[in-house]
């Protein structure tokens, strides 16, 4: 299975050299900053050294002052408050942050997390009736509710005071609520800040907790407890921000950079227990990959295969002794999730061949007997491997539930909005979304979604692999990697540096590894250069490429430090490879991203 992507090389810009000189950094780092949209020295200094003091004031988030007043009144009157969360990491963390904040300030507070399979995403009528019957007159949503118009009307009819906090794309009409905390809750003509636009649901909940605390804290002792709670919350927000795949720019970059430090130095008892079960090694090396691939999947596993309450209970645990059994439960659920995901992925690939021309269709809409907790993961795997926006729709019920994931340059929530006449409902953001659709409209949805994708996606863009620079393997020294680490944390909106190296020799046969044999690794070197390990995650199916062309290939890779038992080495995380000699490199304009020509490999 050879690479289906064209390798495109970003050309240097003279201005990046000036920025590098002013900062006292290498020209390579200046080049990388420039191609991440950092175009002046002051912006570069803020990017390389983001400070918590640069976070936007919570009171400037639309709707937050009104929400604070509602919660203050409930706390002062002793009225019970119910936090209505969600079953993914973002919703779990948002619930945890707000629950801890309200408890600190003396509120009578509970939480409600809907069941993914039995209730689905967002507010639902029966849950609201249950909350009312249990005696909580104030309901605060986190990570949901912005499009729950009918449910908000029901809450009002039931006599509930509803506060909505959410970050998902809003519709044309806002729900009826006592307060709505949302980056776009203010009218478009209002003078509102856009600095909140990329926050996840937990980021919104953090802003609300911060704003409420500023109104309530006066005594020094209370101030210290509140300060400690908010700093711990920054670590949790970092986890949710990475898990929800929102852009790591602006406030999100600040929160994740400082949140990682908090998690390394002082994680909660629940997260300590989860790390002990999942990755019993040095916490000082905790990075974004650990949040995305170690912690988040295990917390998500509760809501995917069971009830998400156990994940919230873990995060609220006061000590590791109580947390450890919950962490072990999540570990077991995650192992079951991995097996189910692989089985579903294999089936989905076969269905894709049956229901689509996978080489020509611009998008995929796959129907089958999918487990609702796995659909988003499998859609993400297919979107990544095939370079096409993908929807998976489970036929268990009618209306059918679906989940989708997107590719670079294709806003999934906008695509579903264009198809909304065929949908019962939908929600989400550019990268991920959920939907419900009547069985009788599924074929029409497939046609409409693919037609929309054909109009919006340039056929060559989704198949491009954009590479920052060509670099010899001998140049990958510890000091160079130290400098590259200043660009972290990496994610959407701040991709990790990607390099290429040609005429690479594979030393010995490649090895398959991993619990399910998904990964591949091999030692490599260039002539007269160092011998390094190259690792291809989820690339075992391309073993033939690694073995062909007499052991010579060209690699697109990300360098990283591997720390093991006190020793540090440099290894290459392979993103793509060409056996033998590849076709000429395509060159990209440094500003527009348009192709300007080709050049041979050096």
Tab-separated table of N, CA and C in Angstrom, residues 250-383:
chain	number	residue	atom	x	y	z
A	250	UNK	N	-3.701	30.603	20.830
A	250	UNK	CA	-4.290	31.569	21.743
A	250	UNK	C	-4.390	31.062	23.165
A	251	UNK	N	-5.588	31.214	23.767
A	251	UNK	CA	-5.809	30.799	25.149
A	251	UNK	C	-5.583	29.301	25.319
A	252	UNK	N	-5.940	28.507	24.322
A	252	UNK	CA	-5.738	27.059	24.437
A	252	UNK	C	-4.263	26.704	24.553
A	253	UNK	N	-3.421	27.399	23.814
A	253	UNK	CA	-1.978	27.132	23.900
A	253	UNK	C	-1.462	27.445	25.309
A	254	UNK	N	-1.920	28.541	25.876
A	254	UNK	CA	-1.517	28.920	27.234
A	254	UNK	C	-1.974	27.859	28.234
A	255	UNK	N	-3.236	27.449	28.121
A	255	UNK	CA	-3.790	26.485	29.073
A	255	UNK	C	-3.092	25.132	28.984
A	256	UNK	N	-2.798	24.677	27.769
A	256	UNK	CA	-2.158	23.368	27.627
A	256	UNK	C	-0.702	23.434	28.061
A	257	UNK	N	0.009	24.499	27.710
A	257	UNK	CA	1.417	24.610	28.122
A	257	UNK	C	1.523	24.572	29.657
A	258	UNK	N	0.714	25.384	30.343
A	258	UNK	CA	0.806	25.436	31.799
A	258	UNK	C	0.082	24.255	32.443
A	259	UNK	N	-0.943	23.742	31.778
A	259	UNK	CA	-1.638	22.579	32.309
A	259	UNK	C	-0.752	21.349	32.338
A	260	UNK	N	0.096	21.181	31.334
A	260	UNK	CA	1.035	20.060	31.336
A	260	UNK	C	1.994	20.154	32.521
A	261	UNK	N	2.465	21.349	32.822
A	261	UNK	CA	3.342	21.519	33.980
A	261	UNK	C	2.615	21.137	35.264
A	262	UNK	N	1.351	21.531	35.369
A	262	UNK	CA	0.566	21.186	36.549
A	262	UNK	C	0.403	19.669	36.669
A	263	UNK	N	0.127	19.001	35.568
A	263	UNK	CA	-0.062	17.556	35.593
A	263	UNK	C	1.232	16.818	35.889
A	264	UNK	N	2.351	17.363	35.436
A	264	UNK	CA	3.640	16.732	35.741
A	264	UNK	C	3.983	16.856	37.224
A	265	UNK	N	3.680	18.022	37.793
A	265	UNK	CA	4.129	18.310	39.153
A	265	UNK	C	3.116	17.922	40.229
A	266	UNK	N	1.815	18.079	39.933
A	266	UNK	CA	0.823	17.876	40.976
A	266	UNK	C	-0.508	17.397	40.383
A	267	UNK	N	-0.543	16.209	39.769
A	267	UNK	CA	-1.814	15.709	39.240
A	267	UNK	C	-2.762	15.337	40.370
A	268	UNK	N	-4.039	15.285	40.063
A	268	UNK	CA	-5.032	14.879	41.056
A	268	UNK	C	-4.822	13.404	41.407
A	269	UNK	N	-5.332	12.957	42.565
A	269	UNK	CA	-5.193	11.538	42.921
A	269	UNK	C	-5.743	10.604	41.849
A	270	UNK	N	-6.850	10.987	41.217
A	270	UNK	CA	-7.431	10.141	40.180
A	270	UNK	C	-6.527	9.985	38.978
A	271	UNK	N	-5.935	11.088	38.528
A	271	UNK	CA	-5.038	11.008	37.376
A	271	UNK	C	-3.736	10.302	37.737
A	272	UNK	N	-3.264	10.472	38.974
A	272	UNK	CA	-2.073	9.723	39.405
A	272	UNK	C	-2.342	8.229	39.339
A	273	UNK	N	-3.518	7.819	39.796
A	273	UNK	CA	-3.870	6.400	39.766
A	273	UNK	C	-3.985	5.896	38.332
A	274	UNK	N	-4.563	6.714	37.456
A	274	UNK	CA	-4.731	6.296	36.068
A	274	UNK	C	-3.379	6.177	35.374
A	275	UNK	N	-2.470	7.099	35.662
A	275	UNK	CA	-1.125	7.004	35.097
A	275	UNK	C	-0.380	5.787	35.652
A	276	UNK	N	-0.594	5.487	36.911
A	276	UNK	CA	0.056	4.329	37.510
A	276	UNK	C	-0.392	3.041	36.832
A	277	UNK	N	-1.671	2.961	36.490
A	277	UNK	CA	-2.210	1.765	35.840
A	277	UNK	C	-1.818	1.707	34.363
A	278	UNK	N	-1.860	2.868	33.696
A	278	UNK	CA	-1.693	2.886	32.240
A	278	UNK	C	-0.245	3.032	31.802
A	279	UNK	N	0.544	3.807	32.541
A	279	UNK	CA	1.915	4.081	32.115
A	279	UNK	C	2.784	4.330	33.333
A	280	UNK	N	3.173	3.270	34.013
A	280	UNK	CA	3.939	3.430	35.251
A	280	UNK	C	5.376	3.853	34.995
A	281	UNK	N	5.552	5.117	34.621
A	281	UNK	CA	6.900	5.629	34.352
A	281	UNK	C	7.001	7.056	34.868
A	282	UNK	N	8.068	7.737	34.518
A	282	UNK	CA	8.365	9.070	35.035
A	282	UNK	C	7.332	10.080	34.543
A	283	UNK	N	6.611	10.739	35.499
A	283	UNK	CA	5.610	11.741	35.127
A	283	UNK	C	6.234	12.988	34.538
A	284	UNK	N	7.521	13.218	34.803
A	284	UNK	CA	8.161	14.447	34.342
A	284	UNK	C	8.199	14.538	32.826
A	285	UNK	N	8.011	13.419	32.127
A	285	UNK	CA	8.041	13.431	30.663
A	285	UNK	C	6.645	13.543	30.055
A	286	UNK	N	5.613	13.718	30.874
A	286	UNK	CA	4.240	13.788	30.375
A	286	UNK	C	4.118	14.853	29.297
A	287	UNK	N	3.528	14.493	28.153
A	287	UNK	CA	3.367	15.452	27.059
A	287	UNK	C	1.991	15.309	26.433
A	288	UNK	N	1.779	16.047	25.343
A	288	UNK	CA	0.476	16.052	24.681
A	288	UNK	C	0.082	14.658	24.214
A	289	UNK	N	1.040	13.886	23.712
A	289	UNK	CA	0.731	12.530	23.266
A	289	UNK	C	0.194	11.675	24.415
A	290	UNK	N	0.731	11.873	25.617
A	290	UNK	CA	0.233	11.124	26.772
A	290	UNK	C	-1.207	11.511	27.094
A	291	UNK	N	-1.525	12.802	26.959
A	291	UNK	CA	-2.906	13.232	27.180
A	291	UNK	C	-3.826	12.610	26.142
A	292	UNK	N	-3.377	12.623	24.876
A	292	UNK	CA	-4.230	12.169	23.778
A	292	UNK	C	-4.353	10.657	23.713
A	293	UNK	N	-3.256	9.945	24.002
A	293	UNK	CA	-3.236	8.500	23.734
A	293	UNK	C	-3.140	7.619	24.987
A	294	UNK	N	-2.930	8.233	26.149
A	294	UNK	CA	-2.874	7.445	27.384
A	294	UNK	C	-4.054	7.779	28.293
A	295	UNK	N	-4.181	9.045	28.683
A	295	UNK	CA	-5.232	9.427	29.624
A	295	UNK	C	-6.604	9.524	28.971
A	296	UNK	N	-6.712	10.267	27.867
A	296	UNK	CA	-8.023	10.506	27.260
A	296	UNK	C	-8.742	9.221	26.849
A	297	UNK	N	-8.096	8.272	26.173
A	297	UNK	CA	-8.832	7.057	25.782
A	297	UNK	C	-9.401	6.288	26.974
A	298	UNK	N	-8.690	6.278	28.080
A	298	UNK	CA	-9.166	5.532	29.245
A	298	UNK	C	-10.337	6.239	29.910
A	299	UNK	N	-10.297	7.559	29.976
A	299	UNK	CA	-11.448	8.294	30.508
A	299	UNK	C	-12.648	8.172	29.558
A	300	UNK	N	-12.384	8.222	28.268
A	300	UNK	CA	-13.462	8.089	27.283
A	300	UNK	C	-14.081	6.698	27.286
A	301	UNK	N	-13.282	5.690	27.636
A	301	UNK	CA	-13.774	4.319	27.582
A	301	UNK	C	-14.992	4.123	28.471
A	302	UNK	N	-15.061	4.865	29.583
A	302	UNK	CA	-16.217	4.736	30.480
A	302	UNK	C	-17.496	5.090	29.748
A	303	UNK	N	-17.508	6.218	29.044
A	303	UNK	CA	-18.707	6.630	28.331
A	303	UNK	C	-18.964	5.863	27.056
A	304	UNK	N	-17.919	5.252	26.486
A	304	UNK	CA	-18.106	4.515	25.226
A	304	UNK	C	-18.741	3.150	25.457
A	305	UNK	N	-18.301	2.442	26.498
A	305	UNK	CA	-18.750	1.066	26.698
A	305	UNK	C	-19.572	0.874	27.964
A	306	UNK	N	-19.629	1.889	28.825
A	306	UNK	CA	-20.335	1.748	30.095
A	306	UNK	C	-20.998	3.089	30.388
A	307	UNK	N	-21.011	3.501	31.638
A	307	UNK	CA	-21.527	4.813	32.024
A	307	UNK	C	-20.358	5.711	32.405
A	308	UNK	N	-20.436	6.985	32.033
A	308	UNK	CA	-19.318	7.904	32.237
A	308	UNK	C	-19.159	8.339	33.689
A	309	UNK	N	-20.121	7.968	34.557
A	309	UNK	CA	-20.023	8.394	35.951
A	309	UNK	C	-18.727	7.935	36.608
A	310	UNK	N	-18.243	6.749	36.239
A	310	UNK	CA	-17.028	6.241	36.877
A	310	UNK	C	-15.818	7.117	36.563
A	311	UNK	N	-15.797	7.743	35.390
A	311	UNK	CA	-14.693	8.648	35.048
A	311	UNK	C	-14.760	9.919	35.886
A	312	UNK	N	-15.971	10.455	36.094
A	312	UNK	CA	-16.113	11.634	36.953
A	312	UNK	C	-15.728	11.281	38.384
A	313	UNK	N	-16.173	10.125	38.857
A	313	UNK	CA	-15.825	9.684	40.205
A	313	UNK	C	-14.310	9.589	40.371
A	314	UNK	N	-13.632	9.096	39.351
A	314	UNK	CA	-12.173	8.998	39.415
A	314	UNK	C	-11.545	10.374	39.590
A	315	UNK	N	-11.978	11.345	38.791
A	315	UNK	CA	-11.389	12.681	38.846
A	315	UNK	C	-11.717	13.398	40.149
A	316	UNK	N	-12.789	12.987	40.811
A	316	UNK	CA	-13.176	13.619	42.071
A	316	UNK	C	-12.628	12.888	43.299
A	317	UNK	N	-11.927	11.769	43.084
A	317	UNK	CA	-11.432	10.973	44.210
A	317	UNK	C	-10.487	11.792	45.088
A	318	UNK	N	-10.646	11.693	46.419
A	318	UNK	CA	-9.769	12.464	47.322
A	318	UNK	C	-8.409	11.844	47.535
A	319	UNK	N	-8.245	10.534	47.211
A	319	UNK	CA	-6.952	9.888	47.421
A	319	UNK	C	-6.780	8.739	46.435
A	320	UNK	N	-5.524	8.306	46.276
A	320	UNK	CA	-5.211	7.256	45.303
A	320	UNK	C	-5.779	5.909	45.705
A	321	UNK	N	-5.915	5.660	47.009
A	321	UNK	CA	-6.448	4.373	47.455
A	321	UNK	C	-7.854	4.148	46.908
A	322	UNK	N	-8.685	5.179	46.968
A	322	UNK	CA	-10.035	5.059	46.425
A	322	UNK	C	-10.036	5.125	44.900
A	323	UNK	N	-9.051	5.812	44.331
A	323	UNK	CA	-9.018	6.008	42.879
A	323	UNK	C	-8.541	4.768	42.135
A	324	UNK	N	-7.669	3.983	42.745
A	324	UNK	CA	-7.032	2.880	42.031
A	324	UNK	C	-8.026	1.859	41.458
A	325	UNK	N	-9.030	1.395	42.220
A	325	UNK	CA	-9.991	0.450	41.616
A	325	UNK	C	-10.736	1.047	40.419
A	326	UNK	N	-11.056	2.332	40.483
A	326	UNK	CA	-11.718	2.979	39.347
A	326	UNK	C	-10.771	3.064	38.150
A	327	UNK	N	-9.507	3.386	38.408
A	327	UNK	CA	-8.519	3.448	37.322
A	327	UNK	C	-8.367	2.086	36.658
A	328	UNK	N	-8.345	1.030	37.456
A	328	UNK	CA	-8.224	-0.321	36.901
A	328	UNK	C	-9.460	-0.690	36.078
A	329	UNK	N	-10.629	-0.236	36.518
A	329	UNK	CA	-11.851	-0.476	35.744
A	329	UNK	C	-11.765	0.204	34.379
A	330	UNK	N	-11.292	1.456	34.370
A	330	UNK	CA	-11.164	2.178	33.100
A	330	UNK	C	-10.126	1.527	32.202
A	331	UNK	N	-9.058	1.008	32.798
A	331	UNK	CA	-8.044	0.307	32.010
A	331	UNK	C	-8.649	-0.910	31.318
A	332	UNK	N	-9.453	-1.676	32.036
A	332	UNK	CA	-10.097	-2.849	31.450
A	332	UNK	C	-11.069	-2.454	30.347
A	333	UNK	N	-11.864	-1.421	30.593
A	333	UNK	CA	-12.800	-0.952	29.570
A	333	UNK	C	-12.052	-0.482	28.326
A	334	UNK	N	-10.906	0.168	28.514
A	334	UNK	CA	-10.149	0.645	27.361
A	334	UNK	C	-9.584	-0.510	26.549
A	335	UNK	N	-9.155	-1.582	27.202
A	335	UNK	CA	-8.681	-2.767	26.470
A	335	UNK	C	-9.811	-3.371	25.650
A	336	UNK	N	-11.008	-3.414	26.209
A	336	UNK	CA	-12.167	-3.908	25.460
A	336	UNK	C	-12.477	-2.976	24.292
A	337	UNK	N	-12.352	-1.670	24.532
A	337	UNK	CA	-12.596	-0.687	23.464
A	337	UNK	C	-11.621	-0.866	22.317
A	338	UNK	N	-10.348	-1.118	22.617
A	338	UNK	CA	-9.348	-1.295	21.570
A	338	UNK	C	-9.695	-2.477	20.660
A	339	UNK	N	-10.081	-3.583	21.260
A	339	UNK	CA	-10.444	-4.771	20.463
A	339	UNK	C	-11.668	-4.494	19.601
A	340	UNK	N	-12.671	-3.850	20.189
A	340	UNK	CA	-13.889	-3.538	19.446
A	340	UNK	C	-13.604	-2.552	18.311
A	341	UNK	N	-12.725	-1.588	18.572
A	341	UNK	CA	-12.383	-0.599	17.544
A	341	UNK	C	-11.705	-1.254	16.343
A	342	UNK	N	-10.753	-2.137	16.596
A	342	UNK	CA	-10.044	-2.805	15.499
A	342	UNK	C	-10.987	-3.672	14.680
A	343	UNK	N	-11.867	-4.396	15.354
A	343	UNK	CA	-12.837	-5.235	14.651
A	343	UNK	C	-13.781	-4.378	13.805
A	344	UNK	N	-14.245	-3.260	14.373
A	344	UNK	CA	-15.152	-2.366	13.651
A	344	UNK	C	-14.449	-1.703	12.475
A	345	UNK	N	-13.182	-1.328	12.662
A	345	UNK	CA	-12.430	-0.698	11.581
A	345	UNK	C	-12.291	-1.646	10.399
A	346	UNK	N	-11.992	-2.898	10.657
A	346	UNK	CA	-11.871	-3.879	9.575
A	346	UNK	C	-13.188	-4.023	8.824
A	347	UNK	N	-14.298	-4.088	9.561
A	347	UNK	CA	-15.609	-4.197	8.924
A	347	UNK	C	-15.940	-2.934	8.135
A	348	UNK	N	-15.600	-1.768	8.699
A	348	UNK	CA	-15.923	-0.504	8.033
A	348	UNK	C	-15.164	-0.353	6.723
A	349	UNK	N	-13.936	-0.832	6.671
A	349	UNK	CA	-13.173	-0.763	5.420
A	349	UNK	C	-13.842	-1.608	4.340
A	350	UNK	N	-14.358	-2.760	4.708
A	350	UNK	CA	-15.061	-3.594	3.739
A	350	UNK	C	-16.355	-2.928	3.287
A	351	UNK	N	-17.076	-2.321	4.224
A	351	UNK	CA	-18.312	-1.617	3.881
A	351	UNK	C	-18.013	-0.437	2.965
A	352	UNK	N	-16.902	0.252	3.219
A	352	UNK	CA	-16.527	1.383	2.367
A	352	UNK	C	-16.349	0.941	0.921
A	353	UNK	N	-15.747	-0.213	0.711
A	353	UNK	CA	-15.565	-0.741	-0.647
A	353	UNK	C	-16.897	-1.091	-1.288
A	354	UNK	N	-17.873	-1.510	-0.484
A	354	UNK	CA	-19.179	-1.898	-1.010
A	354	UNK	C	-20.075	-0.700	-1.300
A	355	UNK	N	-20.008	0.319	-0.441
A	355	UNK	CA	-20.946	1.438	-0.540
A	355	UNK	C	-20.384	2.642	-1.279
A	356	UNK	N	-19.076	2.637	-1.554
A	356	UNK	CA	-18.445	3.790	-2.203
A	356	UNK	C	-17.363	3.333	-3.168
A	357	UNK	N	-17.005	4.226	-4.071
A	357	UNK	CA	-15.756	4.111	-4.818
A	357	UNK	C	-14.729	4.877	-3.988
A	358	UNK	N	-13.969	4.164	-3.169
A	358	UNK	CA	-13.115	4.832	-2.185
A	358	UNK	C	-11.989	5.625	-2.840
A	359	UNK	N	-11.691	5.357	-4.083
A	359	UNK	CA	-10.627	6.098	-4.763
A	359	UNK	C	-11.140	7.391	-5.389
A	360	UNK	N	-12.421	7.451	-5.713
A	360	UNK	CA	-12.950	8.612	-6.436
A	360	UNK	C	-13.934	9.440	-5.620
A	361	UNK	N	-14.721	8.821	-4.757
A	361	UNK	CA	-15.698	9.583	-3.980
A	361	UNK	C	-14.971	10.537	-3.028
A	362	UNK	N	-15.438	11.787	-2.923
A	362	UNK	CA	-14.739	12.774	-2.091
A	362	UNK	C	-14.991	12.611	-0.594
A	363	UNK	N	-16.013	11.817	-0.227
A	363	UNK	CA	-16.355	11.621	1.182
A	363	UNK	C	-16.986	10.246	1.343
A	364	UNK	N	-17.102	9.805	2.591
A	364	UNK	CA	-17.679	8.491	2.881
A	364	UNK	C	-18.834	8.644	3.864
A	365	UNK	N	-19.940	7.946	3.587
A	365	UNK	CA	-21.065	7.833	4.513
A	365	UNK	C	-21.369	6.345	4.616
A	366	UNK	N	-20.977	5.740	5.734
A	366	UNK	CA	-21.019	4.293	5.871
A	366	UNK	C	-22.087	3.890	6.879
A	367	UNK	N	-22.959	2.972	6.479
A	367	UNK	CA	-24.006	2.480	7.371
A	367	UNK	C	-23.706	1.044	7.764
A	368	UNK	N	-24.079	0.665	8.978
A	368	UNK	CA	-23.841	-0.694	9.433
A	368	UNK	C	-24.289	-0.878	10.864
A	369	UNK	N	-23.936	-2.019	11.404
A	369	UNK	CA	-24.298	-2.387	12.775
A	369	UNK	C	-23.178	-1.942	13.708
A	370	UNK	N	-22.923	-0.629	13.742
A	370	UNK	CA	-21.795	-0.097	14.502
A	370	UNK	C	-22.180	0.127	15.962
A	371	UNK	N	-21.240	-0.094	16.868
A	371	UNK	CA	-21.441	0.263	18.272
A	371	UNK	C	-21.348	1.790	18.376
A	372	UNK	N	-22.353	2.437	18.983
A	372	UNK	CA	-22.339	3.910	19.038
A	372	UNK	C	-21.098	4.489	19.706
A	373	UNK	N	-20.503	3.764	20.650
A	373	UNK	CA	-19.345	4.293	21.346
A	373	UNK	C	-18.061	4.249	20.553
A	374	UNK	N	-18.079	3.578	19.405
A	374	UNK	CA	-16.862	3.376	18.622
A	374	UNK	C	-16.889	4.145	17.300
A	375	UNK	N	-18.069	4.594	16.899
A	375	UNK	CA	-18.211	5.187	15.561
A	375	UNK	C	-17.256	6.355	15.309
A	376	UNK	N	-17.152	7.261	16.270
A	376	UNK	CA	-16.282	8.417	16.063
A	376	UNK	C	-14.828	8.033	15.897
A	377	UNK	N	-14.369	7.051	16.682
A	377	UNK	CA	-12.986	6.602	16.580
A	377	UNK	C	-12.694	5.991	15.220
A	378	UNK	N	-13.608	5.152	14.745
A	378	UNK	CA	-13.406	4.498	13.450
A	378	UNK	C	-13.503	5.521	12.319
A	379	UNK	N	-14.438	6.451	12.429
A	379	UNK	CA	-14.534	7.516	11.424
A	379	UNK	C	-13.234	8.307	11.356
A	380	UNK	N	-12.626	8.556	12.516
A	380	UNK	CA	-11.360	9.289	12.543
A	380	UNK	C	-10.244	8.499	11.867
A	381	UNK	N	-10.192	7.200	12.125
A	381	UNK	CA	-9.156	6.358	11.515
A	381	UNK	C	-9.309	6.337	9.996
A	382	UNK	N	-10.539	6.235	9.508
A	382	UNK	CA	-10.765	6.201	8.060
A	382	UNK	C	-10.478	7.560	7.426
A	383	UNK	N	-10.911	8.626	8.085
A	383	UNK	CA	-10.647	9.963	7.551
A	383	UNK	C	-9.154	10.213	7.446
